[in-house]
CSV table of C-alpha atoms in Angstrom, one decimal:
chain,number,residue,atom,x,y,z
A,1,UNK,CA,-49.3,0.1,-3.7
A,2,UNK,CA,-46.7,2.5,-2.7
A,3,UNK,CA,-42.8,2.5,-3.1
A,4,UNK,CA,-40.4,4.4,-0.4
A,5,UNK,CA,-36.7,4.9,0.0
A,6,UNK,CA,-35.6,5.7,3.5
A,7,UNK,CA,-32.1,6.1,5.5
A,8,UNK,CA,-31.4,5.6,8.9
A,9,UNK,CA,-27.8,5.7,11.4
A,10,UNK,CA,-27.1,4.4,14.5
A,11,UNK,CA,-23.2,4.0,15.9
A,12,UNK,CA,-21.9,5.5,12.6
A,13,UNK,CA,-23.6,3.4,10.4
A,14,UNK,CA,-25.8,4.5,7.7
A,15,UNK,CA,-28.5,2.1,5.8
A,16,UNK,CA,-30.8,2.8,3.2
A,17,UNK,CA,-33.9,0.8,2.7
A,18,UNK,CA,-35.7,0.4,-0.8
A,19,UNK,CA,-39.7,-0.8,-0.3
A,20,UNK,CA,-41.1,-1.4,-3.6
A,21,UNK,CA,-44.7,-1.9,-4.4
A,22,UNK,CA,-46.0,-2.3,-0.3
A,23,UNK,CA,-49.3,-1.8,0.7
A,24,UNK,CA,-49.9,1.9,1.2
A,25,UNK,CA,-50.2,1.4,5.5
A,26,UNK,CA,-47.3,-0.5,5.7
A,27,UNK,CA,-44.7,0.8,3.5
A,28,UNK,CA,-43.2,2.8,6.1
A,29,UNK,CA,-43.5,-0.3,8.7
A,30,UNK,CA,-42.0,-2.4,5.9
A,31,UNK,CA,-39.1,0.0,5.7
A,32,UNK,CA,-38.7,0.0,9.4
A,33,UNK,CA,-38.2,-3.5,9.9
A,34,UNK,CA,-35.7,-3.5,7.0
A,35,UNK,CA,-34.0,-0.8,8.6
A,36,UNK,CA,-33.9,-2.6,11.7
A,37,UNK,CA,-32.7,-6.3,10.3
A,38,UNK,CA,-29.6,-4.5,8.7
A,39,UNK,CA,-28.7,-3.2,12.1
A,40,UNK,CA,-29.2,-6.3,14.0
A,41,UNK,CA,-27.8,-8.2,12.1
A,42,UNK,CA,-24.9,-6.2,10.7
A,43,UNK,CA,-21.6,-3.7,11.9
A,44,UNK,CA,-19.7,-1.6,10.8
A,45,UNK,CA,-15.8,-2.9,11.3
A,46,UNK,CA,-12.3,-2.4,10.5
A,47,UNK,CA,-10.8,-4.4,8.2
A,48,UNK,CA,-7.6,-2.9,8.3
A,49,UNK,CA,-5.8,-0.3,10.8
A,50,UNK,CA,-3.7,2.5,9.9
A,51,UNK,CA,-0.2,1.5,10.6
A,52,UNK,CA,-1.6,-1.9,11.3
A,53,UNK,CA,1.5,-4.4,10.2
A,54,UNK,CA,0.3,-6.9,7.5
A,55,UNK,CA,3.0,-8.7,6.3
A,56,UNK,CA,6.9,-8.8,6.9
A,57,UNK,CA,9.4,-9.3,4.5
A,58,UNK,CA,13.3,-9.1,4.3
A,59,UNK,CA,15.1,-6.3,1.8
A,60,UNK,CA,18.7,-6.1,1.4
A,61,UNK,CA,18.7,-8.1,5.0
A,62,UNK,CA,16.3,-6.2,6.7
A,63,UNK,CA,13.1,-6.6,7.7
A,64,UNK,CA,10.4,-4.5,6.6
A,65,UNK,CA,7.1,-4.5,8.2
A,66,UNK,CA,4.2,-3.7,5.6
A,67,UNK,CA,1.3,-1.7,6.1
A,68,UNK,CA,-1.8,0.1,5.4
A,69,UNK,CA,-1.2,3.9,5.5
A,70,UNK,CA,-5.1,4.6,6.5
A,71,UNK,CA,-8.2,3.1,8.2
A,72,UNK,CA,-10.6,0.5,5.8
A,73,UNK,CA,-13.7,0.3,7.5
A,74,UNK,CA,-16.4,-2.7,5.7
A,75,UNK,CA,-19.6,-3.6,6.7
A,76,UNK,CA,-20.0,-7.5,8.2
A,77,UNK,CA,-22.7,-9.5,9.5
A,78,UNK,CA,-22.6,-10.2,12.7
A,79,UNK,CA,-20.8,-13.0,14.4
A,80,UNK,CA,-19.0,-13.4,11.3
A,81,UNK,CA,-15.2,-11.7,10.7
A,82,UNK,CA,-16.4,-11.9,7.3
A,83,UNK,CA,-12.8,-12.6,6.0
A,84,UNK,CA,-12.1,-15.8,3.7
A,85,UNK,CA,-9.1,-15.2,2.5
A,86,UNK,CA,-6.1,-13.1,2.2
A,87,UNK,CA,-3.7,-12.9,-1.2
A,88,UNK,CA,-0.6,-10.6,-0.9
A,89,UNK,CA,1.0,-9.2,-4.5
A,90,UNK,CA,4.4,-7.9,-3.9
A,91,UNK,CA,6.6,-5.7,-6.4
A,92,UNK,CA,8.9,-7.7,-7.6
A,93,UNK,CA,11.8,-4.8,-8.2
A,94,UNK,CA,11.4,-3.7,-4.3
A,95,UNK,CA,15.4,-2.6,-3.0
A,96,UNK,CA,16.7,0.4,-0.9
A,97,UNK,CA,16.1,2.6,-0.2
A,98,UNK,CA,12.2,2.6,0.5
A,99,UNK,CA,10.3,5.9,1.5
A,100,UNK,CA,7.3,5.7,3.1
A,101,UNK,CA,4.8,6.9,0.8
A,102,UNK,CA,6.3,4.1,-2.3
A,103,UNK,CA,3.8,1.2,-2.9
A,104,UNK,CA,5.4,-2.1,-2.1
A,105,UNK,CA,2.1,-4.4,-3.2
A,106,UNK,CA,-1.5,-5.0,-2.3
A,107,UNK,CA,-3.0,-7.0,0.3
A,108,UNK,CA,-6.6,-8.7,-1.3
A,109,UNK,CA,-8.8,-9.4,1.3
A,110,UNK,CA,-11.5,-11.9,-0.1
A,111,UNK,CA,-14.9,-12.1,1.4
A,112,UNK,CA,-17.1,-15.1,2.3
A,113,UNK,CA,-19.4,-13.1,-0.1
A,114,UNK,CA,-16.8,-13.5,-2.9
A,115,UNK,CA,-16.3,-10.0,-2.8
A,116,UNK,CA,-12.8,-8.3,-2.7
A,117,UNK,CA,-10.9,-5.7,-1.3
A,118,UNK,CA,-7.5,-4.2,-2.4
A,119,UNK,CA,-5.1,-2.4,0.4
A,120,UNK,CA,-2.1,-0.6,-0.6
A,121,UNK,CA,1.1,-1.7,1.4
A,122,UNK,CA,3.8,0.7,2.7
A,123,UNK,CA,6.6,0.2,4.5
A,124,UNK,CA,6.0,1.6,8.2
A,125,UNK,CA,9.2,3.4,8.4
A,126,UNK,CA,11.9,4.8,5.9
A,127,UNK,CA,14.6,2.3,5.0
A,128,UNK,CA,17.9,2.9,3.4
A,129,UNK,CA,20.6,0.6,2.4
A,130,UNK,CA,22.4,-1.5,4.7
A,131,UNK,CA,26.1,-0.9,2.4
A,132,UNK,CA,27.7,2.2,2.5
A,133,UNK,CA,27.9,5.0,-0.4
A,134,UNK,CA,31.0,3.7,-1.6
A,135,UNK,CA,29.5,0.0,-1.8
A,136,UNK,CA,26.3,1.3,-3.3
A,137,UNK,CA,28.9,2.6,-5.6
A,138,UNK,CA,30.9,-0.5,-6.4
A,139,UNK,CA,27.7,-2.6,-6.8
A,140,UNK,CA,26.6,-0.5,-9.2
A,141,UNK,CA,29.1,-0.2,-11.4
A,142,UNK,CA,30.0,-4.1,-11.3
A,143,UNK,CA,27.0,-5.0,-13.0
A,144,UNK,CA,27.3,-2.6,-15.7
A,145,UNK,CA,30.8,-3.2,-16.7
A,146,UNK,CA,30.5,-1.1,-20.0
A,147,UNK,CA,29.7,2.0,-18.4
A,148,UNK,CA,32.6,1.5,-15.4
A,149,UNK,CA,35.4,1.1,-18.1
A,150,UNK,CA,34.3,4.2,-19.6
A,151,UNK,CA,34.3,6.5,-16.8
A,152,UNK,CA,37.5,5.1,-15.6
A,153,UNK,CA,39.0,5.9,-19.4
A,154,UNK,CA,37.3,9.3,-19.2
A,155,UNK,CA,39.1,9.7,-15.4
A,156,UNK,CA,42.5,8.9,-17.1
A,157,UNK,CA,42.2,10.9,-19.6
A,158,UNK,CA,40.8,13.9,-17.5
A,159,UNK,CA,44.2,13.3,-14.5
A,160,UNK,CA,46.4,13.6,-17.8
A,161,UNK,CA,44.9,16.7,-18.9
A,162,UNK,CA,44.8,17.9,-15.0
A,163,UNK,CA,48.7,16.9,-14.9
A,164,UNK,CA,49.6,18.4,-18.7
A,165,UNK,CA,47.7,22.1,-17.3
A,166,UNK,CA,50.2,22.1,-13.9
A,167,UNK,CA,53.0,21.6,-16.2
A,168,UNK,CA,52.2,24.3,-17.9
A,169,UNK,CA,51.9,26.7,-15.3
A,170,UNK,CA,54.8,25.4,-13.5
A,171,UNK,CA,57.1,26.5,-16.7
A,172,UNK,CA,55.7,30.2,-16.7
């Protein structure tokens, strides 16, 4: 009895078959028509596109299309897409602006085989905030009240000590 591990490719697909304990004439047949089964009956696919839009959702009123930011090739059977499910996790926290590169959530992509695979989403294109930089402003200080009463004491105090220095120089 003889054992062999052999590899094979054919349109960018690689297989390796494992024959354990075959006859010593047909171990290398044996591997063959392992070889072969897995490319009959299997490709190799995409299961996700670079820049390919997977889900849209609103930010601040805008839409932002969510992507992958690189090919996923898998390997499938045949006749079969393969795909069972698909579960999206989004960040909970996501607000402008978004650069392109920040992880928004992950895409699962469940298998008929039970298996899974996580994708990274991006936003396709940089988005910044709707509001001005004077409303960014305002909205930022109105929910932290503390701190907005203190620079707006510091300011006062800062214009009277701005107005007491003119004096000054003006009686010279």
């Amino acid at each position: 009895k003889q054992s062999a591990i052999t590899t094979a490719t054919r349109n960018s697909m690689k297989i390796i078959s494992i024959v354990l304990n075959s006859p010593k004439d047909s171990v290398y047949k044996d591997s063959e028509c392992l070889l072969d089964y897995g490319f009959n009956n299997y490709t190799r696919d995409f299961l996700v596109k670079k820049g390919q839009v997977l889900k849209n959702i609103t930010v601040d009123n805008m839409e932002v299309k969510l992507v992958s930011n690189k090919d996923l090739l898998y390997i499938r059977p045949l006749r079969d897409n393969h795909i069972k499910n698909i579960k999206f996790a989004l960040d909970q926290n996501i607000s402008t602006p978004i650069k392109t590169n920040q992880i928004l959530g992950t895409a699962t992509y469940v298998l008929n085989d039970d298996n899974k695979i996580a994708v990274k989403l991006y936003s396709d294109k940089e988005i910044y905030s709707s509001t001005g930089f004077l409303n960014n402003i305002y909205n930022k200080l109105s929910s932290h009240k503390e701190i907005a009463t203190l620079i707006l004491v510091l300011l006062f105090i800062e214009i009277i000590l701005v107005i007491l220095n003119l004096r000054k120089l003006v009686k010279r």
